[in-house]
Tab-separated table of C-alpha atoms and ligand atoms in Angstrom:
chain	number	residue	atom	x	y	z
S	272	MET	CA	24.736	5.087	43.536
S	273	ALA	CA	21.215	4.580	42.166
S	274	LYS	CA	20.854	4.641	37.777
S	275	VAL	CA	18.529	7.051	37.230
S	276	LYS	CA	16.220	5.475	34.615
S	277	ASN	CA	14.038	6.617	30.948
S	278	THR	CA	16.847	9.202	30.707
S	279	ALA	CA	19.100	9.762	27.897
S	280	CYS	CA	22.199	11.942	27.732
S	281	ILE	CA	23.635	13.996	24.561
S	282	ILE	CA	27.069	15.782	24.911
S	283	LEU	CA	27.749	17.773	22.303
S	284	ALA	CA	31.241	18.392	21.375
S	285	ALA	CA	31.087	18.560	17.414
S	286	GLY	CA	32.744	22.229	17.349
S	287	LYS	CA	36.273	23.154	16.381
S	288	GLY	CA	36.921	25.235	19.065
S	289	THR	CA	38.347	28.170	17.145
S	290	ARG	CA	39.194	30.166	19.928
S	291	MET	CA	41.529	27.409	21.370
S	292	ARG	CA	43.765	27.930	17.839
S	293	SER	CA	44.822	24.577	17.738
S	294	SER	CA	44.926	21.641	15.225
S	295	LEU	CA	43.030	19.701	18.269
S	296	PRO	CA	39.686	19.736	18.611
S	297	LYS	CA	38.528	21.509	21.515
S	298	VAL	CA	37.273	18.741	23.909
S	299	LEU	CA	40.638	16.522	22.984
S	300	HIS	CA	42.458	19.188	25.702
S	301	LYS	CA	43.361	17.680	28.365
S	302	ILE	CA	42.558	19.337	32.156
S	303	CYS	CA	44.701	16.975	34.800
S	304	GLY	CA	45.476	15.093	32.051
S	305	LYS	CA	42.307	13.657	30.487
S	306	THR	CA	40.372	15.778	27.535
S	307	MET	CA	37.602	17.258	28.759
S	308	ILE	CA	35.179	14.996	26.760
S	309	GLU	CA	36.858	12.056	29.095
S	310	HIS	CA	35.297	14.727	31.794
S	311	VAL	CA	32.030	14.985	31.400
S	312	LEU	CA	31.660	11.538	29.790
S	313	LYS	CA	32.763	10.408	33.607
S	314	LEU	CA	30.343	12.931	35.256
S	315	ALA	CA	27.568	11.175	33.112
S	316	GLU	CA	28.707	7.710	34.088
S	317	PRO	CA	27.421	6.747	37.359
S	318	PHE	CA	23.907	8.109	36.448
S	319	GLY	CA	23.644	5.237	34.050
S	320	PHE	CA	21.665	7.251	30.852
S	321	LYS	CA	20.642	5.415	28.393
S	322	PRO	CA	21.665	6.146	25.357
S	323	THR	CA	24.630	8.373	25.743
S	324	ILE	CA	25.500	9.824	22.754
S	325	VAL	CA	28.267	11.996	22.016
S	326	VAL	CA	27.690	14.423	18.787
S	327	THR	CA	30.854	14.770	16.398
S	328	GLY	CA	32.356	16.714	14.051
S	329	TYR	CA	35.855	18.452	13.724
S	330	LYS	CA	37.996	15.615	13.041
S	331	GLY	CA	35.436	13.528	14.221
S	332	LYS	CA	36.985	9.846	14.531
S	333	ASP	CA	39.863	11.613	17.010
S	334	VAL	CA	37.142	12.448	19.689
S	335	ALA	CA	35.261	9.217	19.053
S	336	LYS	CA	38.303	7.272	20.090
S	337	ALA	CA	38.933	9.595	23.514
S	338	ALA	CA	35.234	8.490	23.699
S	339	LYS	CA	36.222	5.407	24.241
S	340	GLY	CA	33.066	3.346	23.357
S	341	ALA	CA	31.674	5.035	26.507
S	342	ALA	CA	29.156	6.235	24.230
S	343	LYS	CA	27.100	6.372	20.990
S	344	ILE	CA	28.749	8.364	18.495
S	345	ILE	CA	26.661	10.632	15.554
S	346	ASN	CA	28.707	12.551	13.307
S	347	GLN	CA	26.989	15.918	12.803
S	348	LYS	CA	27.762	17.123	9.580
S	349	LYS	CA	27.935	21.035	10.020
S	350	GLN	CA	29.063	22.685	12.613
S	351	LEU	CA	25.068	24.496	12.396
S	352	GLY	CA	25.000	25.493	16.098
S	353	SER	CA	24.284	23.368	19.459
S	354	ALA	CA	20.308	23.291	18.287
S	355	ASP	CA	21.463	21.530	15.116
S	356	ALA	CA	23.927	18.756	17.218
S	357	VAL	CA	21.159	17.990	19.236
S	358	MET	CA	18.698	17.313	16.378
S	359	SER	CA	21.168	15.336	14.385
S	360	ALA	CA	21.308	12.907	17.556
S	361	GLU	CA	17.460	12.609	17.759
S	362	ALA	CA	17.150	9.514	15.246
S	363	ALA	CA	19.704	7.842	17.753
S	364	ILE	CA	16.631	8.023	20.250
S	365	SER	CA	13.581	7.574	18.331
S	366	LYS	CA	10.897	6.450	19.772
S	367	PHE	CA	12.449	7.073	23.323
S	368	SER	CA	9.625	8.585	25.508
S	369	GLY	CA	11.513	9.767	28.766
S	370	ASP	CA	14.176	12.651	29.838
S	371	VAL	CA	17.013	13.615	27.752
S	372	ILE	CA	20.132	15.269	29.611
S	373	VAL	CA	21.764	17.663	27.233
S	374	MET	CA	25.364	18.422	28.109
S	375	TYR	CA	27.972	20.660	26.211
S	376	GLY	CA	31.651	18.606	26.025
S	377	ASP	CA	33.393	21.872	27.458
S	378	ILE	CA	31.634	22.281	30.920
S	379	PRO	CA	34.588	19.866	32.299
S	380	LEU	CA	33.891	21.535	36.196
S	381	ILE	CA	30.397	20.392	37.197
S	382	ARG	CA	30.164	18.021	40.235
S	383	ARG	CA	28.086	15.131	40.316
S	384	GLU	CA	25.956	15.987	43.676
S	385	THR	CA	24.995	19.185	41.698
S	386	LEU	CA	24.635	17.835	38.266
S	387	LYS	CA	21.573	15.256	40.639
S	388	GLN	CA	20.016	18.640	42.358
S	389	VAL	CA	19.487	19.072	38.250
S	390	LEU	CA	17.675	15.837	37.698
S	391	LEU	CA	15.891	15.730	40.855
S	392	ARG	CA	14.263	19.194	40.350
S	393	HIS	CA	13.788	17.891	37.055
S	394	LYS	CA	11.671	15.221	38.395
S	395	ALA	CA	9.969	17.055	41.323
S	396	LYS	CA	8.950	19.940	39.396
S	397	GLY	CA	7.680	17.978	35.821
S	398	ALA	CA	8.710	20.882	33.950
S	399	ALA	CA	10.222	20.526	30.304
S	400	CYS	CA	13.122	22.017	30.938
S	401	THR	CA	15.979	22.336	33.634
S	402	LEU	CA	18.684	23.900	33.496
S	403	LEU	CA	21.290	24.216	35.713
S	404	THR	CA	22.882	28.565	35.905
S	405	ALA	CA	25.918	30.151	38.285
S	406	LYS	CA	25.829	33.696	39.207
S	407	LEU	CA	29.495	34.455	37.714
S	408	ARG	CA	31.749	37.486	39.474
S	409	ASP	CA	32.093	38.286	35.828
S	410	PRO	CA	29.407	37.083	33.528
S	411	SER	CA	30.732	38.038	30.149
S	412	GLY	CA	31.040	35.775	27.098
S	413	TYR	CA	28.196	33.668	28.750
S	414	GLY	CA	24.449	33.501	27.690
S	415	ARG	CA	22.552	35.107	30.544
S	416	VAL	CA	19.130	33.902	31.756
S	417	LEU	CA	16.712	36.179	32.131
S	418	ARG	CA	13.400	35.826	34.348
S	419	ASP	CA	10.364	37.506	34.776
S	420	GLU	CA	8.977	39.814	38.083
S	421	ASN	CA	7.884	36.120	39.771
S	422	ASN	CA	11.693	35.172	39.265
S	423	GLU	CA	10.034	32.301	36.849
S	424	VAL	CA	13.220	31.597	33.588
S	425	VAL	CA	11.465	32.871	30.120
S	426	SER	CA	14.652	32.890	28.097
S	427	ILE	CA	18.934	32.752	27.728
S	428	ILE	CA	20.261	35.346	25.727
S	429	GLU	CA	23.572	35.431	24.182
S	430	GLU	CA	26.107	37.917	24.964
S	431	THR	CA	25.729	38.971	21.076
S	432	ASP	CA	22.342	39.412	21.469
S	433	LEU	CA	21.725	40.739	24.775
S	434	SER	CA	20.237	44.608	25.399
S	435	PHE	CA	21.840	47.136	27.745
S	436	ASN	CA	20.290	46.617	30.749
S	437	ASP	CA	20.664	42.763	30.825
S	438	ARG	CA	23.825	42.873	30.131
S	439	ALA	CA	24.283	43.520	34.126
S	440	VAL	CA	22.618	39.698	34.958
S	441	ASN	CA	25.147	37.631	36.290
S	442	GLU	CA	23.443	34.490	36.012
S	443	THR	CA	24.619	32.543	33.091
S	444	ASN	CA	23.782	29.432	31.510
S	445	VAL	CA	26.515	26.957	32.197
S	446	GLY	CA	25.649	24.344	29.609
S	447	ALA	CA	24.088	21.205	31.118
S	448	TYR	CA	19.947	20.682	30.780
S	449	CYS	CA	17.242	18.025	31.270
S	450	PHE	CA	14.756	18.129	29.206
S	451	ASP	CA	11.270	16.192	28.654
S	452	GLY	CA	12.598	14.537	25.245
S	453	LYS	CA	9.253	14.884	23.428
S	454	ALA	CA	8.672	18.905	24.188
S	455	LEU	CA	12.783	19.202	23.323
S	456	PHE	CA	12.347	17.711	20.323
S	457	GLU	CA	9.626	19.616	19.169
S	458	ALA	CA	10.809	22.902	20.194
S	459	LEU	CA	14.007	22.432	18.024
S	460	LYS	CA	11.923	22.071	14.867
S	461	GLU	CA	10.577	26.267	15.667
S	462	VAL	CA	14.342	26.985	16.355
S	463	LYS	CA	14.944	29.578	13.933
S	464	ILE	CA	18.782	31.165	12.823
S	465	ASN	CA	20.663	33.401	14.902
S	466	LYS	CA	21.492	36.740	12.413
S	467	ASN	CA	24.406	37.381	14.206
S	468	LYS	CA	26.300	34.616	14.807
S	469	LYS	CA	24.057	32.153	11.535
S	470	GLU	CA	23.768	29.831	14.153
S	471	TYR	CA	20.641	27.470	15.608
S	472	TYR	CA	21.035	28.056	19.816
S	473	LEU	CA	19.851	25.120	21.635
S	474	THR	CA	18.984	28.210	24.175
S	475	ASP	CA	16.142	29.076	21.929
S	476	VAL	CA	14.197	26.524	22.531
S	477	ILE	CA	13.779	27.656	26.420
S	478	SER	CA	11.506	30.740	25.331
S	479	ILE	CA	10.111	28.770	23.126
S	480	LEU	CA	8.449	26.062	25.421
S	481	LYS	CA	8.254	28.929	27.762
S	482	ASN	CA	5.958	30.502	25.365
S	483	LYS	CA	3.624	27.385	24.790
S	484	GLY	CA	3.019	27.966	28.924
S	485	LEU	CA	5.236	25.101	29.621
S	486	LYS	CA	7.063	25.596	33.012
S	487	ILE	CA	10.868	25.598	32.441
S	488	GLU	CA	12.876	24.983	36.133
S	489	ALA	CA	16.634	26.011	37.068
S	490	PHE	CA	19.477	25.042	39.478
S	491	SER	CA	21.561	27.628	40.284
S	492	THR	CA	24.824	26.313	42.013
S	493	LYS	CA	26.855	28.289	44.280
S	494	ASN	CA	30.118	27.179	43.343
S	495	GLU	CA	31.117	29.572	40.532
S	496	ASP	CA	34.004	26.994	38.906
S	497	GLU	CA	31.720	25.024	37.794
S	498	GLY	CA	30.108	26.980	35.133
S	499	MET	CA	33.439	27.898	33.957
S	500	GLY	CA	33.283	26.910	30.261
S	501	ILE	CA	36.503	26.569	28.509
S	502	ASN	CA	36.495	28.308	25.325
S	503	SER	CA	40.540	29.711	25.195
S	504	ARG	CA	43.496	28.460	26.051
S	505	GLY	CA	43.527	30.824	29.597
S	506	GLU	CA	40.224	29.447	30.635
S	507	LEU	CA	42.398	25.847	29.836
S	508	ALA	CA	44.463	26.889	32.594
S	509	ALA	CA	41.922	27.976	34.556
S	510	ALA	CA	40.378	24.929	34.788
S	511	GLU	CA	43.286	22.869	35.122
S	512	ARG	CA	44.219	25.560	38.418
S	513	VAL	CA	40.531	25.004	39.460
S	514	ALA	CA	40.891	20.453	38.704
S	515	ARG	CA	43.309	20.342	40.486
S	516	SER	CA	42.965	22.497	43.652
S	517	ARG	CA	40.612	19.500	44.406
S	518	VAL	CA	42.505	16.481	43.468
S	519	LEU	CA	45.168	18.736	46.203
S	520	GLU	CA	41.857	18.548	48.620
S	521	LYS	CA	41.028	15.114	48.334
S	522	PHE	CA	44.435	14.297	49.411
S	523	MET	CA	44.859	16.482	52.669
S	524	ASP	CA	41.246	15.618	53.753
S	525	HIS	CA	43.206	12.265	53.749
S	526	GLY	CA	45.856	13.296	56.250
S	527	VAL	CA	48.738	14.466	53.717
S	528	THR	CA	50.426	18.079	54.647
S	529	ILE	CA	50.588	19.819	51.125
S	530	GLU	CA	52.830	22.977	51.897
S	531	ASP	CA	52.341	24.836	48.608
S	532	PRO	CA	49.335	23.977	46.546
S	533	SER	CA	49.959	26.539	44.501
S	534	THR	CA	53.463	24.626	43.058
S	535	THR	CA	52.362	20.773	43.836
S	536	TYR	CA	50.919	18.445	40.798
S	537	ILE	CA	49.456	15.158	42.336
S	538	ASP	CA	48.281	13.061	39.679
S	539	PRO	CA	44.538	12.322	40.746
S	540	GLY	CA	44.989	8.157	41.061
S	541	CYS	CA	48.105	7.971	43.162
S	542	VAL	CA	47.790	7.534	46.794
S	543	ILE	CA	49.586	8.746	48.985
S	544	GLY	CA	49.248	7.790	53.608
S	545	ALA	CA	48.881	10.205	56.000
S	546	ASP	CA	51.380	12.411	58.012
S	547	THR	CA	53.462	12.479	54.715
S	548	LEU	CA	54.004	15.595	53.979
S	549	ILE	CA	54.201	16.612	50.023
S	550	ARG	CA	56.816	20.018	49.452
S	551	PRO	CA	56.815	22.533	47.041
S	552	PHE	CA	57.629	22.584	43.679
S	553	THR	CA	56.511	18.896	43.564
S	554	MET	CA	55.105	16.703	41.135
S	555	ILE	CA	53.660	13.010	41.920
S	556	GLU	CA	52.598	11.465	38.612
S	557	GLU	CA	50.255	8.635	37.473
S	558	ASN	CA	49.295	6.016	40.339
S	559	VAL	CA	52.472	6.731	42.130
S	560	LYS	CA	51.476	4.707	45.291
S	561	ILE	CA	53.552	6.883	48.651
S	562	GLY	CA	53.238	5.613	52.836
S	563	GLN	CA	52.532	6.866	55.412
S	564	ASN	CA	54.890	9.507	57.431
S	565	CYS	CA	57.152	10.313	54.220
S	566	ALA	CA	58.377	13.407	52.879
S	567	VAL	CA	58.598	13.859	49.077
S	568	GLY	CA	60.590	17.355	48.134
S	569	PRO	CA	60.680	20.351	47.544
S	570	PHE	CA	61.361	19.620	44.153
S	571	ALA	CA	60.291	16.407	43.830
S	572	ARG	CA	59.621	14.563	40.435
S	573	LEU	CA	58.273	10.816	41.637
S	574	ARG	CA	56.868	8.989	38.008
S	575	ALA	CA	55.000	6.219	36.575
S	576	GLY	CA	55.312	3.402	38.133
S	577	THR	CA	56.686	4.545	42.140
S	578	ARG	CA	55.483	3.183	45.497
S	579	LEU	CA	57.469	4.784	48.503
S	580	SER	CA	57.056	2.136	51.582
S	581	ASP	CA	56.202	4.337	54.676
S	582	GLY	CA	58.863	7.150	56.528
S	583	VAL	CA	60.627	7.379	53.429
S	584	GLU	CA	61.741	11.076	52.146
S	585	VAL	CA	63.220	12.251	48.676
S	586	GLY	CA	64.625	15.537	48.961
S	587	ASN	CA	64.868	17.947	46.007
S	588	PHE	CA	66.050	17.280	42.356
S	589	VAL	CA	65.398	13.792	43.142
S	590	GLU	CA	63.382	11.658	39.998
S	591	VAL	CA	61.704	8.582	40.669
S	592	ALA	CA	60.635	6.559	37.889
S	593	ARG	CA	59.277	2.809	37.803
S	594	SER	CA	60.989	2.214	41.390
S	595	TYR	CA	60.186	0.626	45.330
S	596	VAL	CA	61.497	2.247	48.071
S	597	GLY	CA	61.683	0.553	51.236
S	598	GLY	CA	60.471	1.575	54.865
S	599	GLY	CA	63.043	4.307	55.761
S	600	THR	CA	65.077	4.765	53.121
S	601	LYS	CA	66.919	8.651	52.595
S	602	ILE	CA	67.565	9.299	48.629
S	603	LYS	CA	67.921	13.428	50.065
S	604	HIS	CA	69.332	15.486	47.020
S	605	HIS	CA	69.746	15.676	43.271
S	606	SER	CA	69.945	11.674	42.632
S	607	TYR	CA	68.056	9.714	39.242
S	608	ILE	CA	66.628	6.397	40.447
S	609	GLY	CA	64.827	4.458	38.028
S	610	ASP	CA	63.990	0.444	37.276
S	611	SER	CA	65.112	-0.108	40.987
S	612	VAL	CA	64.409	-1.398	44.031
S	613	ILE	CA	65.858	-0.008	46.668
S	614	GLY	CA	65.445	-2.075	50.562
S	615	LYS	CA	64.029	-0.502	53.684
S	616	ASP	CA	67.093	1.711	55.585
S	617	VAL	CA	69.256	2.676	52.908
S	618	ASN	CA	71.120	6.287	52.776
S	619	VAL	CA	71.461	7.287	48.598
S	620	GLY	CA	73.814	9.646	49.126
S	621	ALA	CA	74.150	12.907	47.258
S	622	GLY	CA	73.938	12.861	43.157
S	623	THR	CA	73.736	9.138	43.253
S	624	ILE	CA	72.288	8.529	39.345
S	625	THR	CA	70.840	4.504	37.753
S	626	ALA	CA	72.144	4.652	34.543
S	627	ASN	CA	69.356	2.576	33.886
S	628	TYR	CA	69.488	2.906	30.295
S	629	ASP	CA	71.167	1.132	27.992
S	630	GLY	CA	70.111	2.303	24.792
S	631	LYS	CA	68.463	-0.361	24.116
S	632	ASN	CA	66.889	-1.928	27.066
S	633	LYS	CA	65.781	-0.637	30.910
S	634	ASN	CA	67.925	-2.139	33.245
S	635	LYS	CA	67.420	-3.110	37.028
S	636	THR	CA	69.401	-1.971	39.469
S	637	ILE	CA	68.210	-3.882	43.436
S	638	ILE	CA	69.993	-2.345	46.852
S	639	LYS	CA	69.621	-4.308	49.379
S	640	ASP	CA	68.419	-3.287	53.458
S	641	GLY	CA	70.913	-0.582	55.208
S	642	ALA	CA	73.463	-0.743	52.183
S	643	PHE	CA	75.387	3.047	51.953
S	644	ILE	CA	75.699	4.590	48.134
S	645	GLY	CA	78.522	6.790	49.016
S	646	SER	CA	77.552	10.481	47.006
S	647	GLY	CA	78.164	10.548	43.460
S	648	THR	CA	77.698	6.791	43.394
S	649	ILE	CA	77.153	5.441	39.387
S	650	LEU	CA	75.921	2.510	39.313
S	651	VAL	CA	75.195	0.948	35.909
S	652	ALA	CA	72.794	-1.375	35.610
S	653	PRO	CA	71.913	-4.222	36.175
S	654	VAL	CA	73.493	-3.863	38.975
S	655	THR	CA	73.344	-5.240	42.826
S	656	VAL	CA	74.589	-4.142	46.113
S	657	GLY	CA	73.884	-6.257	48.534
S	658	LYS	CA	72.395	-5.900	52.443
S	659	LYS	CA	74.985	-3.074	54.251
S	660	ALA	CA	77.073	-3.197	51.493
S	661	VAL	CA	78.573	0.846	51.077
S	662	THR	CA	80.025	2.407	47.621
S	663	GLY	CA	82.665	5.315	47.992
S	664	ALA	CA	81.883	8.656	46.517
S	665	GLY	CA	82.141	8.973	43.136
S	666	ALA	CA	82.562	4.975	42.454
S	667	VAL	CA	80.898	3.728	38.724
S	668	LEU	CA	79.572	0.291	39.346
S	669	THR	CA	79.688	-1.146	36.049
S	670	ARG	CA	76.986	-3.928	34.513
S	671	LYS	CA	76.512	-6.818	36.323
S	672	THR	CA	78.547	-5.940	39.442
S	673	LYS	CA	77.499	-7.450	42.011
S	674	VAL	CA	78.651	-5.701	45.743
S	675	PRO	CA	78.320	-9.037	48.454
S	676	ASP	CA	76.527	-8.262	51.408
S	677	SER	CA	78.758	-6.014	53.840
S	678	SER	CA	81.316	-5.063	51.847
S	679	VAL	CA	82.987	-2.249	50.829
S	680	ILE	CA	83.235	-1.054	46.257
S	681	VAL	CA	85.248	2.389	45.676
S	682	GLY	CA	86.881	3.366	42.471
S	683	ILE	CA	86.866	3.426	38.706
S	684	PRO	CA	85.372	1.606	37.747
S	685	GLY	CA	84.302	-0.423	41.217
S	686	ARG	CA	86.467	-2.561	43.062
S	687	ILE	CA	85.657	-4.763	45.868
S	688	LEU	CA	87.818	-3.765	48.704
S	689	LYS	CA	87.201	-6.598	52.241
S	690	LYS	CA	83.997	-7.047	54.168
G	903	UD1	C1	27.051	28.046	25.118
G	903	UD1	C2	25.767	28.315	25.181
G	903	UD1	C3	25.824	29.371	26.527
G	903	UD1	C4	26.146	29.370	27.470
G	903	UD1	C5	28.000	28.548	27.205
G	903	UD1	C6	27.968	27.906	28.278
G	903	UD1	C7	24.972	28.284	23.068
G	903	UD1	C8	23.750	29.002	22.038
G	903	UD1	N1	25.055	28.712	24.268
G	903	UD1	O1	27.888	29.111	24.423
G	903	UD1	O2	24.266	29.909	26.465
G	903	UD1	O3	26.461	30.132	28.772
G	903	UD1	O4	27.820	27.609	26.265
G	903	UD1	O5	29.311	27.635	28.280
G	903	UD1	O6	24.146	27.160	23.721
G	903	UD1	N2	28.466	22.890	19.106
G	903	UD1	C9	27.990	21.436	18.708
G	903	UD1	N3	27.829	21.371	17.369
G	903	UD1	C10	27.784	23.149	16.768
G	903	UD1	C11	28.125	24.005	17.617
G	903	UD1	C12	28.849	23.153	19.201
G	903	UD1	O7	28.348	20.508	18.868
G	903	UD1	O8	27.238	23.350	16.047
G	903	UD1	C13	28.813	22.324	20.891
G	903	UD1	C14	30.706	21.933	20.637
G	903	UD1	O9	31.249	21.488	20.416
G	903	UD1	C15	30.694	22.670	22.249
G	903	UD1	C16	29.411	22.964	22.952
G	903	UD1	O10	28.356	22.303	21.559
G	903	UD1	O11	31.120	21.163	23.157
G	903	UD1	C17	28.912	24.396	22.331
G	903	UD1	O12	28.949	25.316	21.611
G	903	UD1	P1	30.394	26.360	21.648
G	903	UD1	O13	30.727	27.201	20.840
G	903	UD1	O14	31.322	26.710	23.243
G	903	UD1	O15	28.754	27.885	22.485
G	903	UD1	P2	29.544	28.934	23.369
G	903	UD1	O16	29.226	29.833	22.735
G	903	UD1	O17	30.243	28.748	24.876
G	904	CA	CA1	31.643	27.098	25.300
């Protein structure tokens, strides 16, 4: 994507997020495994805004750490409101004459295409401010966008200040704006404290600019989800559902069948081949790679570092962690496979457990091609099971056991029988 020239970005993340009832700053709560501030930074990143500034306050050091050098950090001394937060970033972009994007750190669901539309409209119309709006079925809690008889935006009014009639307005302020930088900082000086909330509202800048005869534009997203601001745990959970279903849609677009998206969790960093079937109640964690034509679940958990080759079947109540599983291998019921390398066409019987952890170290289990692991086998790692070897039901393979190719091992502790 082409970088946007001469445009700065200010992300507001100083608030505590009182309604979360958390000791963690609000923007550090996670959605799909990533903090909200990271989501917003990731949205901004491809545009190449310079500088990108994150305004911190409550537990600012922790927020700065999550922002990971992606941005300049500015501290807002006291949380006097969103207008004050933007003003505190002014010094960091002094002598700057371009446009300034302002986004709140608690709006994690905006799509890149949408922000791009806001920018395009802003540049095309030569506006002093272009804001992103959404039309919500239930707009309560959000600032409302008021328009005049020519359908021009005239102001944003917060819920607590709305007149009875304006309560029905369902166009909301999302919290992402593109401003002419000079006009923004001039107007900020004129913002007066809000009597209800005792805060300086950034949203008051809209009517100030309008009253100066400057142009206000709006881009309205058709997608309700993008308008979600996260203020409470309930909204956090709702955003998680949206973000999660977006991730699953991507996998489905690439040819993966997901039987029940509402009970399936797949980390966005995973790779899954076409025609693989993901059955209900399945959790697939960071960076797992799955080949084509596999079947996973129901009730399976694949943890970080797991790789399944093509045609693998992992069934109910199976957990696989940090392991490689070769093509055509089946692990269908009640197993734990950790730190293992399993070859192709292996049958892992029900209830097979790798005892990979000895209290200090995680040890490796190697099971070679074509082996048949009997039900209830316990493999106390490190162990190796040779090609086409067989373990009897309930066998316990003690530490350092090496089962030769094509041989049979039975009992507790495991005894190797003849080939
Ligand atoms: C804000 C908007 C509202 C909009 C909604 C969208 C204002 C006055 N209202 O309301 O129109 O519909 O977002 O979700 O802007 N912050 C600071 N410093 C402060 C105060 C806030 O950095 O002193 C940051 C917060 O950390 C947060 C953002 O600004 O990321 C918005 O503040 P918040 O209190 O969540 O505003 P809302 O009431 O949600
Ligand atoms: Ca908010």
